[in-house]
Coordinates of C-alpha atoms in Angstrom, one line a residue:
Chain A
M1 CA 146.0 41.5 -60.8
L2 CA 148.6 39.3 -61.2
R3 CA 151.4 39.5 -58.4
V4 CA 155.1 37.5 -58.4
V5 CA 156.2 37.0 -55.1
L6 CA 160.1 35.6 -54.8
V7 CA 160.8 34.3 -51.5
E8 CA 164.3 34.7 -50.1
P9 CA 166.0 35.0 -53.6
E10 CA 169.6 34.4 -53.4
G11 CA 170.8 35.6 -56.8
E12 CA 171.0 39.1 -57.9
Y13 CA 170.5 38.1 -61.5
N14 CA 167.7 36.0 -60.7
V15 CA 165.7 38.8 -59.2
G16 CA 166.7 41.5 -62.4
F17 CA 166.0 38.5 -64.9
V18 CA 162.4 38.2 -63.0
A19 CA 161.7 42.0 -63.3
R20 CA 162.5 42.0 -66.9
L21 CA 160.1 38.6 -67.1
C22 CA 157.6 40.9 -65.2
K23 CA 157.6 43.6 -67.8
N24 CA 158.1 41.4 -71.0
F25 CA 154.4 39.2 -69.6
E26 CA 152.9 42.3 -68.1
V27 CA 153.0 41.2 -64.6
D28 CA 150.9 44.1 -61.9
E29 CA 153.2 43.8 -58.8
L30 CA 156.4 42.1 -57.8
F31 CA 156.8 41.5 -54.3
I32 CA 160.1 40.2 -52.3
V33 CA 160.2 38.5 -49.2
R34 CA 163.3 38.8 -47.2
P35 CA 165.9 39.3 -50.0
K36 CA 169.0 37.5 -49.7
C37 CA 170.9 39.3 -52.1
D38 CA 171.3 42.9 -53.1
I39 CA 168.5 44.5 -54.8
N40 CA 170.7 47.4 -56.3
S41 CA 172.9 44.5 -57.8
A42 CA 169.9 43.0 -59.5
I43 CA 168.9 46.3 -61.3
K44 CA 171.6 45.3 -64.1
F45 CA 170.1 42.4 -65.0
S46 CA 166.4 44.0 -65.1
A47 CA 167.0 46.0 -68.4
K48 CA 163.7 47.5 -69.5
G49 CA 161.9 45.7 -66.0
E50 CA 163.9 48.6 -63.9
S51 CA 161.3 50.3 -62.6
I52 CA 159.6 47.0 -61.7
L53 CA 161.9 46.2 -59.8
R54 CA 162.3 49.8 -58.4
N55 CA 158.8 49.8 -57.1
A56 CA 159.0 45.9 -55.8
K57 CA 157.7 45.7 -52.5
I58 CA 160.1 44.4 -50.2
V59 CA 158.4 42.6 -47.1
D60 CA 159.5 40.9 -43.9
N61 CA 156.8 38.7 -43.7
Y62 CA 155.5 35.9 -46.3
D63 CA 151.8 36.4 -45.3
D64 CA 152.4 40.2 -46.1
A65 CA 153.2 39.4 -49.7
L66 CA 149.8 37.2 -50.2
K67 CA 147.6 40.2 -48.8
D68 CA 144.8 41.2 -50.9
V69 CA 145.4 37.7 -53.5
E70 CA 142.3 35.3 -54.1
I71 CA 144.1 32.5 -55.8
K72 CA 147.7 31.9 -54.5
I73 CA 149.8 29.5 -56.5
A74 CA 153.3 28.0 -55.2
T75 CA 155.9 26.5 -57.4
S76 CA 158.1 23.6 -56.7
S77 CA 160.2 21.4 -58.5
I78 CA 159.3 18.4 -56.0
A79 CA 155.8 17.4 -56.9
N80 CA 153.6 14.4 -57.1
N81 CA 155.2 12.4 -54.7
K82 CA 152.7 9.4 -54.2
G83 CA 150.6 10.1 -51.0
D84 CA 151.9 13.4 -50.6
I85 CA 148.5 15.7 -51.3
L86 CA 150.5 18.9 -50.7
R87 CA 152.7 18.4 -53.0
K88 CA 150.0 17.0 -55.6
A89 CA 150.8 19.6 -58.4
V90 CA 149.1 21.5 -61.6
F91 CA 151.0 21.5 -64.9
P92 CA 151.8 25.0 -66.6
W93 CA 149.1 24.7 -69.2
E94 CA 146.3 24.0 -66.7
L95 CA 147.3 27.7 -65.0
P96 CA 144.5 29.4 -67.1
S97 CA 141.9 26.8 -65.6
I98 CA 142.6 27.6 -62.1
M99 CA 143.0 31.5 -62.7
K100 CA 139.2 32.0 -61.7
S101 CA 139.9 35.3 -60.3
E102 CA 141.2 38.5 -60.9
K103 CA 143.6 38.6 -57.9
I104 CA 146.5 35.9 -58.3
A105 CA 150.0 35.5 -56.8
L106 CA 152.6 33.3 -58.2
I107 CA 154.8 32.4 -55.4
F108 CA 158.7 31.1 -56.0
G109 CA 161.0 29.8 -53.5
R110 CA 164.7 30.0 -52.7
E111 CA 167.3 29.1 -55.5
S112 CA 168.7 26.5 -52.7
V113 CA 165.8 25.0 -51.2
G114 CA 162.8 26.3 -52.8
L115 CA 159.6 26.7 -50.6
T116 CA 159.1 25.5 -47.2
R117 CA 156.1 22.8 -46.6
E118 CA 154.7 25.5 -44.3
E119 CA 154.8 28.0 -46.8
I120 CA 153.3 25.5 -49.8
S121 CA 150.6 24.9 -47.4
K122 CA 149.5 28.5 -47.4
A123 CA 148.9 28.6 -51.1
D124 CA 145.8 27.0 -52.9
F125 CA 147.8 25.2 -55.6
L126 CA 151.2 24.0 -56.4
L127 CA 152.7 24.4 -59.9
F128 CA 155.1 22.0 -61.3
I129 CA 157.0 22.6 -64.7
P130 CA 157.6 18.9 -66.0
A131 CA 161.5 18.5 -67.2
N132 CA 163.7 15.9 -67.5
P133 CA 162.8 13.5 -64.8
N134 CA 166.8 13.0 -64.0
Y135 CA 167.2 16.8 -63.5
P136 CA 163.7 18.8 -63.3
T137 CA 165.4 21.5 -61.2
L138 CA 164.9 24.9 -63.5
N139 CA 166.9 28.1 -62.4
L140 CA 164.6 30.5 -60.5
S141 CA 163.9 32.8 -63.1
H142 CA 163.6 30.4 -65.8
A143 CA 160.5 28.8 -64.0
V144 CA 159.2 32.3 -63.6
G145 CA 159.5 32.8 -67.2
I146 CA 157.9 29.7 -68.4
A147 CA 154.8 30.3 -65.9
L148 CA 154.4 33.6 -67.0
Y149 CA 154.4 32.9 -70.5
E150 CA 151.9 30.2 -70.2
I151 CA 149.5 32.6 -68.4
W152 CA 150.4 35.5 -71.0
K153 CA 149.5 32.9 -73.9
A154 CA 146.2 32.1 -72.4
K155 CA 145.3 35.6 -72.0
H156 CA 146.1 36.7 -75.4
E157 CA 145.1 33.4 -77.5
I158 CA 146.6 34.5 -80.7
K159 CA 145.2 33.0 -83.4
P160 CA 145.7 34.4 -87.1
K161 CA 143.4 33.7 -89.5
I162 CA 143.1 33.5 -93.6
T163 CA 140.2 35.2 -95.1
K164 CA 137.6 32.9 -97.0
E165 CA 138.4 34.7 -99.8
S166 CA 141.7 33.2 -99.6
I167 CA 140.8 30.0 -98.5
D168 CA 138.5 29.9 -102.0
L169 CA 141.3 31.0 -104.2
L170 CA 143.8 28.1 -102.6
D171 CA 141.3 26.1 -103.6
K172 CA 140.3 27.3 -107.1
Y173 CA 144.3 27.2 -107.9
A174 CA 144.6 23.7 -106.3
K175 CA 142.0 22.7 -108.2
I176 CA 142.7 24.3 -111.8
L177 CA 146.4 23.1 -111.6
Y178 CA 145.2 19.5 -110.8
D179 CA 142.9 19.6 -113.7
L180 CA 146.1 20.4 -115.9
I181 CA 148.1 17.5 -114.4
K182 CA 145.5 14.9 -114.0
R183 CA 145.8 11.5 -115.4
S184 CA 142.8 9.6 -113.8
E185 CA 140.1 10.2 -111.6
E186 CA 142.1 8.4 -109.0
D187 CA 144.3 11.5 -109.0
Y188 CA 142.0 13.6 -107.3
V189 CA 143.9 12.8 -104.0
L190 CA 146.6 14.9 -105.3
Y191 CA 144.4 18.0 -105.3
I192 CA 143.0 17.3 -101.9
A193 CA 146.4 16.7 -100.3
L194 CA 147.7 19.8 -101.7
K195 CA 144.7 22.2 -100.8
R196 CA 144.5 20.6 -97.3
A197 CA 148.5 21.0 -96.7
L198 CA 148.6 24.5 -97.8
I199 CA 145.2 25.5 -95.8
K200 CA 146.7 23.7 -92.5
G201 CA 150.0 25.5 -93.2
I202 CA 149.5 28.8 -94.0
N203 CA 149.8 31.3 -91.2
D204 CA 148.4 34.2 -92.2
E205 CA 146.4 36.4 -94.9
E206 CA 149.8 37.7 -96.0
E207 CA 151.6 34.2 -96.3
A208 CA 148.2 33.1 -97.8
R209 CA 148.6 35.9 -100.8
T210 CA 152.1 35.2 -101.3
V211 CA 151.2 31.2 -102.0
I212 CA 148.3 32.2 -104.2
K213 CA 150.5 34.4 -106.4
F214 CA 152.8 31.4 -106.7
L215 CA 150.0 29.4 -107.8
R216 CA 148.5 32.2 -109.8
R217 CA 152.2 32.3 -111.6
L218 CA 152.2 28.6 -112.2
Y219 CA 149.0 28.5 -114.0
T220 CA 149.2 31.6 -116.2
R221 CA 153.0 29.8 -117.1
I222 CA 151.1 26.7 -118.2
L223 CA 148.0 28.7 -120.0
H224 CA 150.9 30.6 -121.8
E225 CA 153.0 28.0 -123.2
D226 CA 149.5 25.9 -124.3
K227 CA 148.6 28.8 -126.6
E228 CA 152.3 29.1 -128.4
Chain B
M1 CA 168.2 14.7 -82.2
L2 CA 167.9 18.4 -80.8
R3 CA 170.6 20.6 -81.2
V4 CA 170.6 24.5 -79.7
V5 CA 173.1 26.6 -81.7
L6 CA 174.1 30.0 -80.1
V7 CA 175.4 32.7 -82.1
E8 CA 178.1 34.8 -80.6
P9 CA 177.0 34.6 -77.1
E10 CA 178.0 38.1 -75.0
G11 CA 176.8 36.9 -71.4
E12 CA 178.2 34.2 -69.4
Y13 CA 175.6 33.7 -67.3
N14 CA 173.5 33.0 -70.5
V15 CA 175.3 30.6 -71.8
G16 CA 175.8 28.5 -68.4
F17 CA 171.8 28.9 -68.0
V18 CA 171.4 27.6 -71.3
A19 CA 173.6 24.6 -70.4
R20 CA 171.7 24.0 -67.7
L21 CA 168.3 24.3 -69.8
C22 CA 169.8 21.5 -72.1
K23 CA 170.0 19.4 -69.3
N24 CA 166.7 20.1 -67.9
F25 CA 165.0 19.9 -71.4
E26 CA 167.1 17.1 -72.5
V27 CA 168.6 18.5 -75.6
D28 CA 171.1 16.5 -77.3
E29 CA 173.8 18.9 -78.4
L30 CA 175.1 22.6 -77.9
F31 CA 177.1 24.2 -80.6
I32 CA 178.3 27.7 -79.7
V33 CA 179.5 30.0 -82.6
R34 CA 182.3 32.2 -81.9
P35 CA 181.4 33.1 -78.1
K36 CA 181.9 36.7 -77.1
C37 CA 182.2 35.4 -73.2
D38 CA 184.5 33.2 -71.2
I39 CA 183.2 29.8 -71.1
N40 CA 184.8 28.8 -68.1
S41 CA 183.4 31.6 -66.3
A42 CA 179.5 30.4 -67.8
I43 CA 180.4 27.0 -66.0
K44 CA 179.4 28.4 -62.7
F45 CA 175.9 29.0 -64.0
S46 CA 175.4 25.7 -65.5
A47 CA 174.5 23.8 -62.4
K48 CA 173.9 19.9 -63.9
G49 CA 174.4 21.3 -67.4
E50 CA 178.1 21.6 -67.0
S51 CA 179.0 18.5 -69.0
I52 CA 176.6 19.6 -71.6
L53 CA 178.7 23.1 -71.5
R54 CA 182.1 21.5 -71.4
N55 CA 181.2 19.2 -74.3
A56 CA 179.6 21.9 -76.2
K57 CA 181.1 22.3 -79.8
I58 CA 182.8 25.5 -80.1
V59 CA 182.8 26.6 -84.1
D60 CA 183.9 29.5 -86.1
N61 CA 181.4 29.6 -88.5
Y62 CA 177.6 29.8 -88.5
D63 CA 177.1 27.4 -91.5
D64 CA 179.2 24.4 -89.5
A65 CA 176.8 24.6 -86.3
L66 CA 174.0 23.8 -88.8
K67 CA 175.6 20.9 -90.5
D68 CA 173.7 17.5 -90.3
V69 CA 170.5 19.1 -89.3
E70 CA 167.3 18.9 -91.3
I71 CA 165.0 21.4 -90.0
K72 CA 166.7 24.7 -88.9
I73 CA 164.8 27.2 -86.9
A74 CA 165.9 30.6 -86.1
T75 CA 164.5 32.9 -83.2
S76 CA 164.2 36.6 -83.3
S77 CA 162.2 39.2 -81.0
I78 CA 161.5 41.0 -84.1
A79 CA 158.9 39.0 -86.3
N80 CA 155.8 39.4 -88.6
N81 CA 156.6 42.7 -89.8
K82 CA 154.1 43.6 -92.3
G83 CA 155.7 42.9 -95.9
D84 CA 158.6 41.1 -94.5
I85 CA 158.0 37.3 -95.5
L86 CA 161.5 36.5 -94.0
R87 CA 160.4 37.6 -90.6
K88 CA 157.0 35.9 -90.7
A89 CA 157.0 33.6 -87.7
V90 CA 155.8 30.5 -86.1
F91 CA 154.8 30.8 -82.3
P92 CA 156.2 28.3 -79.5
W93 CA 153.0 25.9 -79.6
E94 CA 153.5 25.4 -83.2
L95 CA 157.1 24.1 -83.1
P96 CA 155.4 20.6 -83.0
S97 CA 153.6 21.2 -86.0
I98 CA 156.9 21.8 -88.2
M99 CA 159.1 19.3 -86.2
K100 CA 158.9 16.9 -89.0
S101 CA 162.3 15.5 -88.8
E102 CA 164.4 13.6 -86.4
K103 CA 167.4 16.3 -86.6
I104 CA 166.8 19.8 -85.5
A105 CA 168.8 22.9 -84.9
L106 CA 167.1 25.9 -82.5
I107 CA 169.0 29.0 -83.5
F108 CA 169.2 32.0 -80.9
G109 CA 171.5 35.1 -81.9
R110 CA 173.1 37.8 -79.9
E111 CA 171.9 39.3 -76.9
S112 CA 172.4 43.0 -78.2
V113 CA 171.3 42.4 -81.8
G114 CA 170.0 38.9 -82.5
L115 CA 170.8 36.9 -85.8
T116 CA 171.5 39.1 -88.8
R117 CA 168.9 38.7 -92.1
E118 CA 171.6 36.5 -93.6
E119 CA 171.6 34.0 -90.6
I120 CA 168.0 34.1 -90.5
S121 CA 167.6 33.4 -94.1
K122 CA 169.6 30.2 -93.8
A123 CA 167.0 28.7 -91.7
D124 CA 163.9 27.2 -92.5
F125 CA 161.5 28.7 -89.9
L126 CA 161.4 31.9 -87.5
L127 CA 160.3 31.2 -84.3
F128 CA 159.1 34.4 -82.4
I129 CA 158.0 34.2 -78.8
P130 CA 155.1 36.4 -78.3
A131 CA 154.9 39.0 -75.2
N132 CA 154.1 42.4 -74.0
P133 CA 154.2 44.4 -77.8
N134 CA 155.7 47.2 -75.8
Y135 CA 158.6 45.0 -74.7
P136 CA 158.7 41.6 -76.3
T137 CA 162.5 41.2 -75.9
L138 CA 163.2 38.4 -73.7
N139 CA 166.4 37.8 -72.0
L140 CA 168.5 35.3 -74.4
S141 CA 168.6 32.0 -71.9
H142 CA 164.9 32.8 -71.0
A143 CA 163.8 32.8 -74.8
V144 CA 165.7 29.5 -74.9
G145 CA 163.9 28.0 -71.8
I146 CA 160.3 28.9 -73.2
A147 CA 161.3 27.0 -76.4
L148 CA 162.8 24.1 -74.8
Y149 CA 159.8 23.8 -72.6
E150 CA 157.4 23.8 -75.6
I151 CA 159.2 21.1 -77.5
W152 CA 159.5 18.8 -74.7
K153 CA 156.1 19.3 -73.7
A154 CA 155.1 18.2 -77.3
K155 CA 157.8 15.5 -77.4
H156 CA 155.5 13.5 -75.1
E157 CA 152.9 13.1 -78.0
I158 CA 153.4 10.9 -80.7
K159 CA 153.9 13.0 -83.9
P160 CA 153.9 11.3 -87.5
K161 CA 156.8 12.4 -89.0
I162 CA 158.1 13.4 -92.7
T163 CA 161.3 11.7 -94.0
K164 CA 164.3 13.8 -94.9
E165 CA 163.9 12.7 -98.4
S166 CA 160.6 14.3 -98.5
I167 CA 161.9 17.5 -97.0
D168 CA 164.4 17.6 -99.6
L169 CA 162.0 16.9 -102.2
L170 CA 159.3 19.4 -101.3
D171 CA 162.4 22.2 -101.1
K172 CA 163.5 20.6 -104.2
Y173 CA 160.3 21.3 -106.6
A174 CA 159.3 24.7 -104.5
K175 CA 162.7 25.8 -105.9
I176 CA 162.7 24.7 -109.4
L177 CA 159.2 25.7 -109.8
Y178 CA 159.8 29.1 -108.4
D179 CA 162.5 29.3 -111.0
L180 CA 160.2 28.9 -113.9
I181 CA 157.7 31.7 -112.5
K182 CA 160.2 34.2 -111.0
R183 CA 160.3 37.6 -112.8
S184 CA 163.1 39.3 -110.0
E185 CA 165.1 38.3 -106.9
E186 CA 162.3 39.8 -104.9
D187 CA 160.0 36.6 -105.7
Y188 CA 162.2 34.7 -103.7
V189 CA 159.6 35.1 -100.7
L190 CA 157.1 33.1 -103.1
Y191 CA 159.6 30.3 -102.9
I192 CA 160.0 30.8 -98.9
A193 CA 156.4 31.0 -98.4
L194 CA 155.2 27.9 -100.5
K195 CA 158.1 25.5 -98.8
R196 CA 157.1 26.6 -95.2
A197 CA 153.5 26.4 -95.7
L198 CA 154.3 22.8 -97.1
I199 CA 156.3 21.7 -94.4
K200 CA 154.4 22.7 -91.9
G201 CA 150.9 21.9 -93.1
I202 CA 152.0 18.4 -94.4
N203 CA 150.9 15.4 -91.7
D204 CA 152.6 12.6 -92.7
E205 CA 155.0 10.7 -95.2
E206 CA 152.1 9.8 -97.3
E207 CA 150.5 13.1 -97.7
A208 CA 154.2 14.3 -98.5
R209 CA 154.7 11.7 -101.3
T210 CA 151.2 12.6 -102.5
V211 CA 152.1 16.5 -102.5
I212 CA 155.7 16.0 -104.0
K213 CA 153.8 14.0 -107.0
F214 CA 152.0 17.1 -107.8
L215 CA 154.7 19.1 -107.8
R216 CA 156.5 17.2 -109.9
R217 CA 153.8 16.6 -112.6
L218 CA 153.5 20.5 -112.4
Y219 CA 157.0 20.6 -113.3
T220 CA 157.1 17.9 -116.2
R221 CA 154.1 19.5 -117.5
I222 CA 155.8 22.9 -117.8
L223 CA 159.0 20.8 -119.2
H224 CA 156.9 19.4 -121.4
E225 CA 155.3 22.4 -123.0
D226 CA 158.6 24.0 -123.4
K227 CA 159.8 21.3 -125.5
E228 CA 156.8 21.4 -127.8

């Protein structure tokens, strides 16, 4: 269970956008502590996150928003100040390694002043999104988007694969085309470079088949000429 | 040089937020093609990105926004449809591997309908941010934020680069070899797939030169045969 907690959000566009992001990245619950803007006005920014916003739990108390949660992650654009252990932060790409529980809350503070030290101290971790040192302060909903994106990515680890057959075919055509153009044995690096670049650069099976078709056509084009 | 290009943006909050994100993630240039909203109203959402917004280049023509750029990356929330090579996409975390040049444009379409197929076809790559398959459509400025965050993250690692000359040569030989084997205009995807795989898969200038040599030899081999 992943819960997003907004503490005293001030802009209705941010609240709406956060609800939309919750839908985009499959967040289970949205809690809002003492909203400082009109939730009904937020709906027009929520797109297909509208039902998440309508079902959001509005609470008066910060602690109520953290009930039934095992790992609490606060966020801040001020972090890693020397000597300030409370503000020792984790980076977004480290989130998967600290999400060792099923019940997690990601907590975001006010647009104007963020979370208080007391609010941060009630969390287990502080998340910091690195950016321009001269202006690291992201808008609230954009910080939410980046954090949720990293978590979603970790949960879904998408790795398109090329089949062994396609790898063999790429190798085969790189090799026979190479045989047609080699002038000395040192030219072997041409074959190696092409084969490696293709295997590394091709995204998935469909793209592999398309490139193989290109190479096969080149090969038959040359064979055909040789026979004339 | 990293340039963000917005094509016909409709919401002033998105334009303002994008300018702020450009400041957060140290983008060099913001181009806006035919804005459909009031840029002055966008300023109140830009925070410390105000000067980026005031200096944004407003252009009438999509092609003008891509001038002086070597690698063009379009974005879409519709990608990887089976059989549609044009919409074959790279993921945000793959951006570092395709950013083999100093001059890059990231192109974002309209909130309502995204980029047209023609606009996408003028780019070298299509970026897709994965999310809930039932609702992958991120709000414009949130998509910009995630893409810029991934690029900013990657910039802190040193990546070997390919020269513009090599990118042009890879493109050139992919194109002229394609011209030799094409049977119909639909075969265009063969050229697209090979070019993308090579730019993505090649690690550095030396490897680029080696692959170019291979392609050039194939070309002269075919030309030579044709003359016999």
